[in-house]
PDB file of C-alpha atoms in Angstrom:
ATOM      1  CA  MET A   1     -23.868  16.563 -19.441  1.00  0.00           C
ATOM      2  CA  ILE A   2     -22.791  12.926 -20.287  1.00  0.00           C
ATOM      3  CA  SER A   3     -20.969  10.405 -18.128  1.00  0.00           C
ATOM      4  CA  ILE A   4     -18.684   7.444 -18.776  1.00  0.00           C
ATOM      5  CA  SER A   5     -20.364   5.787 -15.675  1.00  0.00           C
ATOM      6  CA  ASP A   6     -22.842   6.729 -12.777  1.00  0.00           C
ATOM      7  CA  ALA A   7     -19.808   6.999 -10.406  1.00  0.00           C
ATOM      8  CA  LYS A   8     -18.236   9.733 -12.563  1.00  0.00           C
ATOM      9  CA  ARG A   9     -21.183  11.999 -11.579  1.00  0.00           C
ATOM     10  CA  ASP A  10     -20.303  11.705  -7.817  1.00  0.00           C
ATOM     11  CA  PRO A  11     -18.174  14.961  -7.588  1.00  0.00           C
ATOM     12  CA  LEU A  12     -20.512  16.833  -9.677  1.00  0.00           C
ATOM     13  CA  PRO A  13     -24.176  16.115  -8.900  1.00  0.00           C
ATOM     14  CA  TRP A  14     -25.255  19.420  -9.584  1.00  0.00           C
ATOM     15  CA  LEU A  15     -25.034  19.193 -13.499  1.00  0.00           C
ATOM     16  CA  ASN A  16     -27.894  18.378 -15.582  1.00  0.00           C
ATOM     17  CA  TRP A  17     -26.840  14.933 -16.293  1.00  0.00           C
ATOM     18  CA  GLN A  18     -28.372  13.372 -19.529  1.00  0.00           C
ATOM     19  CA  GLY A  19     -27.066  10.062 -19.776  1.00  0.00           C
ATOM     20  CA  THR A  20     -24.333   7.793 -19.490  1.00  0.00           C
ATOM     21  CA  VAL A  21     -22.355   6.445 -22.418  1.00  0.00           C
ATOM     22  CA  TYR A  22     -20.426   3.134 -21.317  1.00  0.00           C
ATOM     23  CA  HIS A  23     -16.972   2.253 -22.610  1.00  0.00           C
ATOM     24  CA  GLY A  24     -17.214  -0.622 -25.332  1.00  0.00           C
ATOM     25  CA  LEU A  25     -14.723  -2.313 -27.586  1.00  0.00           C
ATOM     26  CA  PRO A  26     -15.106  -3.921 -31.249  1.00  0.00           C
ATOM     27  CA  ASP A  27     -15.577  -7.560 -30.825  1.00  0.00           C
ATOM     28  CA  ASP A  28     -12.605  -8.657 -33.027  1.00  0.00           C
ATOM     29  CA  LEU A  29     -10.026  -6.198 -31.065  1.00  0.00           C
ATOM     30  CA  TYR A  30      -8.989  -9.058 -28.428  1.00  0.00           C
ATOM     31  CA  THR A  31      -8.661 -12.810 -28.488  1.00  0.00           C
ATOM     32  CA  PHE A  32     -10.489 -14.813 -25.999  1.00  0.00           C
ATOM     33  CA  ARG A  33      -8.313 -17.298 -24.582  1.00  0.00           C
ATOM     34  CA  PRO A  34      -9.862 -20.094 -22.213  1.00  0.00           C
ATOM     35  CA  GLU A  35      -6.499 -21.374 -20.924  1.00  0.00           C
ATOM     36  CA  PRO A  36      -5.128 -19.409 -17.847  1.00  0.00           C
ATOM     37  CA  GLY A  37      -1.402 -18.031 -18.316  1.00  0.00           C
ATOM     38  CA  LYS A  38       1.076 -18.213 -16.091  1.00  0.00           C
ATOM     39  CA  TYR A  39       1.634 -14.823 -14.438  1.00  0.00           C
ATOM     40  CA  LEU A  40      -0.362 -11.676 -12.743  1.00  0.00           C
ATOM     41  CA  ALA A  41      -0.754  -8.682 -14.555  1.00  0.00           C
ATOM     42  CA  PHE A  42      -0.872  -4.867 -13.771  1.00  0.00           C
ATOM     43  CA  LEU A  43      -1.716  -2.625 -16.900  1.00  0.00           C
ATOM     44  CA  GLY A  44      -1.926   1.184 -16.415  1.00  0.00           C
ATOM     45  CA  ARG A  45      -0.510   4.099 -14.859  1.00  0.00           C
ATOM     46  CA  ILE A  46       2.583   3.965 -11.838  1.00  0.00           C
ATOM     47  CA  SER A  47       0.885   6.543  -9.350  1.00  0.00           C
ATOM     48  CA  PRO A  48      -0.102   6.379  -5.739  1.00  0.00           C
ATOM     49  CA  GLU A  49      -3.353   5.496  -6.152  1.00  0.00           C
ATOM     50  CA  LYS A  50      -3.195   2.931  -8.518  1.00  0.00           C
ATOM     51  CA  ARG A  51      -1.380   0.780  -6.261  1.00  0.00           C
ATOM     52  CA  VAL A  52       1.172  -1.150  -8.161  1.00  0.00           C
ATOM     53  CA  ASP A  53       2.906  -1.614  -4.626  1.00  0.00           C
ATOM     54  CA  ARG A  54       0.004  -3.365  -3.358  1.00  0.00           C
ATOM     55  CA  ALA A  55       0.226  -5.730  -6.787  1.00  0.00           C
ATOM     56  CA  ILE A  56       3.312  -6.570  -6.204  1.00  0.00           C
ATOM     57  CA  ASP A  57       2.678  -7.409  -2.607  1.00  0.00           C
ATOM     58  CA  ILE A  58      -0.125  -9.601  -3.182  1.00  0.00           C
ATOM     59  CA  ALA A  59       1.995 -11.291  -6.074  1.00  0.00           C
ATOM     60  CA  LYS A  60       4.767 -12.226  -3.733  1.00  0.00           C
ATOM     61  CA  ARG A  61       2.237 -13.425  -0.717  1.00  0.00           C
ATOM     62  CA  ILE A  62       0.761 -15.718  -3.228  1.00  0.00           C
ATOM     63  CA  GLY A  63       4.303 -16.880  -4.945  1.00  0.00           C
ATOM     64  CA  MET A  64       3.442 -15.678  -8.350  1.00  0.00           C
ATOM     65  CA  GLU A  65       4.978 -13.911 -11.077  1.00  0.00           C
ATOM     66  CA  ILE A  66       3.364 -10.406 -11.850  1.00  0.00           C
ATOM     67  CA  LYS A  67       4.360  -8.315 -15.249  1.00  0.00           C
ATOM     68  CA  ILE A  68       4.067  -4.622 -14.845  1.00  0.00           C
ATOM     69  CA  ALA A  69       3.164  -2.735 -17.983  1.00  0.00           C
ATOM     70  CA  ALA A  70       2.631   0.766 -16.987  1.00  0.00           C
ATOM     71  CA  LYS A  71       3.535   4.173 -17.779  1.00  0.00           C
ATOM     72  CA  VAL A  72       4.955   6.765 -15.179  1.00  0.00           C
ATOM     73  CA  ASP A  73       4.076  10.380 -15.664  1.00  0.00           C
ATOM     74  CA  ALA A  74       6.418  13.410 -14.759  1.00  0.00           C
ATOM     75  CA  THR A  75       4.169  13.760 -11.944  1.00  0.00           C
ATOM     76  CA  ASP A  76       4.718  10.614 -10.547  1.00  0.00           C
ATOM     77  CA  ARG A  77       8.561  10.160 -11.310  1.00  0.00           C
ATOM     78  CA  GLU A  78       9.926  10.953  -7.704  1.00  0.00           C
ATOM     79  CA  TYR A  79       7.235   8.215  -6.139  1.00  0.00           C
ATOM     80  CA  PHE A  80       8.455   5.924  -9.051  1.00  0.00           C
ATOM     81  CA  ASP A  81      11.912   6.217  -8.379  1.00  0.00           C
ATOM     82  CA  ASP A  82      11.438   6.117  -4.291  1.00  0.00           C
ATOM     83  CA  VAL A  83       8.816   3.867  -3.894  1.00  0.00           C
ATOM     84  CA  ILE A  84       8.168   1.523  -6.574  1.00  0.00           C
ATOM     85  CA  ALA A  85      11.569   0.840  -8.176  1.00  0.00           C
ATOM     86  CA  PRO A  86      13.230  -1.008  -5.173  1.00  0.00           C
ATOM     87  CA  LEU A  87      10.248  -3.197  -5.461  1.00  0.00           C
ATOM     88  CA  LEU A  88      11.158  -4.171  -8.750  1.00  0.00           C
ATOM     89  CA  HIS A  89      14.326  -6.270  -7.896  1.00  0.00           C
ATOM     90  CA  ASP A  90      12.408  -9.022  -6.738  1.00  0.00           C
ATOM     91  CA  PRO A  91      12.709 -12.042  -9.065  1.00  0.00           C
ATOM     92  CA  LEU A  92       8.835 -12.373  -9.270  1.00  0.00           C
ATOM     93  CA  VAL A  93       8.363  -8.811 -10.488  1.00  0.00           C
ATOM     94  CA  GLU A  94       9.127  -7.701 -14.274  1.00  0.00           C
ATOM     95  CA  TYR A  95       8.468  -4.437 -15.391  1.00  0.00           C
ATOM     96  CA  VAL A  96       7.951  -3.962 -18.716  1.00  0.00           C
ATOM     97  CA  GLY A  97       7.243  -0.265 -19.257  1.00  0.00           C
ATOM     98  CA  GLU A  98       4.422   1.157 -21.149  1.00  0.00           C
ATOM     99  CA  ILE A  99       3.057  -1.037 -23.952  1.00  0.00           C
ATOM    100  CA  GLY A 100       0.989   0.306 -26.754  1.00  0.00           C
ATOM    101  CA  GLU A 101      -2.395  -0.711 -28.005  1.00  0.00           C
ATOM    102  CA  GLY A 102      -1.029  -3.623 -30.179  1.00  0.00           C
ATOM    103  CA  GLU A 103       0.459  -5.319 -27.072  1.00  0.00           C
ATOM    104  CA  LYS A 104      -2.201  -5.498 -24.777  1.00  0.00           C
ATOM    105  CA  ASN A 105      -3.807  -8.578 -26.386  1.00  0.00           C
ATOM    106  CA  GLU A 106      -0.585 -10.846 -25.810  1.00  0.00           C
ATOM    107  CA  PHE A 107      -0.138  -9.262 -22.399  1.00  0.00           C
ATOM    108  CA  LEU A 108      -3.711  -9.654 -21.000  1.00  0.00           C
ATOM    109  CA  GLY A 109      -4.276 -12.748 -22.417  1.00  0.00           C
ATOM    110  CA  ASN A 110      -1.402 -14.705 -21.430  1.00  0.00           C
ATOM    111  CA  ALA A 111      -1.857 -13.532 -18.121  1.00  0.00           C
ATOM    112  CA  TYR A 112      -3.697 -15.556 -15.318  1.00  0.00           C
ATOM    113  CA  ALA A 113      -5.389 -12.708 -13.567  1.00  0.00           C
ATOM    114  CA  LEU A 114      -5.043  -8.818 -13.890  1.00  0.00           C
ATOM    115  CA  LEU A 115      -4.456  -7.045 -10.746  1.00  0.00           C
ATOM    116  CA  PHE A 116      -6.326  -3.809 -10.598  1.00  0.00           C
ATOM    117  CA  PRO A 117      -6.109  -2.471  -6.549  1.00  0.00           C
ATOM    118  CA  ILE A 118      -6.659   0.759  -7.023  1.00  0.00           C
ATOM    119  CA  ALA A 119      -7.034   3.363  -4.089  1.00  0.00           C
ATOM    120  CA  TRP A 120      -9.696   5.762  -5.614  1.00  0.00           C
ATOM    121  CA  PRO A 121     -13.088   5.814  -6.701  1.00  0.00           C
ATOM    122  CA  GLU A 122     -12.280   4.720 -10.464  1.00  0.00           C
ATOM    123  CA  PRO A 123     -15.068   6.047 -12.312  1.00  0.00           C
ATOM    124  CA  PHE A 124     -14.620   3.088 -15.136  1.00  0.00           C
ATOM    125  CA  GLY A 125     -11.658   0.964 -15.390  1.00  0.00           C
ATOM    126  CA  LEU A 126     -11.416   0.007 -19.080  1.00  0.00           C
ATOM    127  CA  VAL A 127      -8.446  -2.337 -18.330  1.00  0.00           C
ATOM    128  CA  MET A 128     -11.139  -4.797 -16.405  1.00  0.00           C
ATOM    129  CA  ILE A 129     -13.035  -4.619 -19.975  1.00  0.00           C
ATOM    130  CA  GLU A 130      -9.658  -5.333 -21.987  1.00  0.00           C
ATOM    131  CA  ALA A 131      -8.742  -8.000 -19.615  1.00  0.00           C
ATOM    132  CA  MET A 132     -12.371  -9.946 -19.750  1.00  0.00           C
ATOM    133  CA  ALA A 133     -12.211  -9.677 -23.311  1.00  0.00           C
ATOM    134  CA  CYS A 134      -8.841 -11.803 -23.510  1.00  0.00           C
ATOM    135  CA  GLY A 135     -10.767 -14.418 -21.215  1.00  0.00           C
ATOM    136  CA  THR A 136      -8.324 -13.131 -17.962  1.00  0.00           C
ATOM    137  CA  PRO A 137     -10.476 -12.383 -14.956  1.00  0.00           C
ATOM    138  CA  GLY A 138      -9.778  -9.193 -13.049  1.00  0.00           C
ATOM    139  CA  ASP A 139      -9.419  -8.459  -9.338  1.00  0.00           C
ATOM    140  CA  ARG A 140     -10.414  -4.792  -8.683  1.00  0.00           C
ATOM    141  CA  LEU A 141     -10.267  -5.516  -4.616  1.00  0.00           C
ATOM    142  CA  SER A 142      -6.989  -7.269  -4.372  1.00  0.00           C
ATOM    143  CA  PRO A 143      -6.802  -7.298  -0.513  1.00  0.00           C
ATOM    144  CA  ARG A 144     -10.087  -9.216   0.016  1.00  0.00           C
ATOM    145  CA  ILE A 145      -8.715 -11.987  -2.138  1.00  0.00           C
ATOM    146  CA  CYS A 146      -9.656 -15.291  -0.361  1.00  0.00           C
ATOM    147  CA  ALA A 147      -7.502 -16.495   2.601  1.00  0.00           C
ATOM    148  CA  GLY A 148      -5.519 -19.333   1.970  1.00  0.00           C
ATOM    149  CA  GLY A 149      -4.551 -21.554  -1.175  1.00  0.00           C
ATOM    150  CA  HIS A 150      -2.579 -20.740  -4.248  1.00  0.00           C
ATOM    151  CA  GLY A 151       1.103 -20.361  -3.332  1.00  0.00           C
ATOM    152  CA  GLY A 152       0.504 -20.664   0.478  1.00  0.00           C
ATOM    153  CA  GLY A 153       0.757 -17.041   0.844  1.00  0.00           C
ATOM    154  CA  GLY A 154      -2.362 -16.394   2.160  1.00  0.00           C
ATOM    155  CA  HIS A 155      -4.388 -15.450  -0.632  1.00  0.00           C
ATOM    156  CA  ARG A 156      -5.976 -17.151  -3.452  1.00  0.00           C
ATOM    157  CA  LEU A 157      -7.075 -16.165  -7.284  1.00  0.00           C
ATOM    158  CA  HIS A 158      -9.870 -18.105  -8.663  1.00  0.00           C
ATOM    159  CA  ARG A 159      -9.803 -18.443 -12.553  1.00  0.00           C
ATOM    160  CA  PRO A 160     -12.647 -20.328 -13.547  1.00  0.00           C
TER     161      PRO A 160
END
């Protein structure tokens, strides 16, 4: 068996793992942008374990706009309607819906930072690599963002 990360092996330790092939991207797929954008980004799928609700909370606490580019699978439609949709009425929150591969470069590259506040052991987050390729830092464990600073909401994001 071949895995995409060592973490992907954890639930199946008895398999005969032969190697790991990590994600990669063509070097010309994304444009590096050294200047920070004006919004926080969330890119992925809306589901309880991806914690877009937490990303929205972080954005609101620090007073920054968040743009959410995410699909909603049929299995998560009720969660979206009951939990997430009410959070989208805030003026700091923009739900752009699902975007295609051709739109990721602009979406991620024009962001200040990517929020990736997952609540499960993500084996390998490709979106983190995509954001870094654009020059946009990502924060996987967003609840640990430093106290104080940006926007006065008790959290601070650092963009080098």
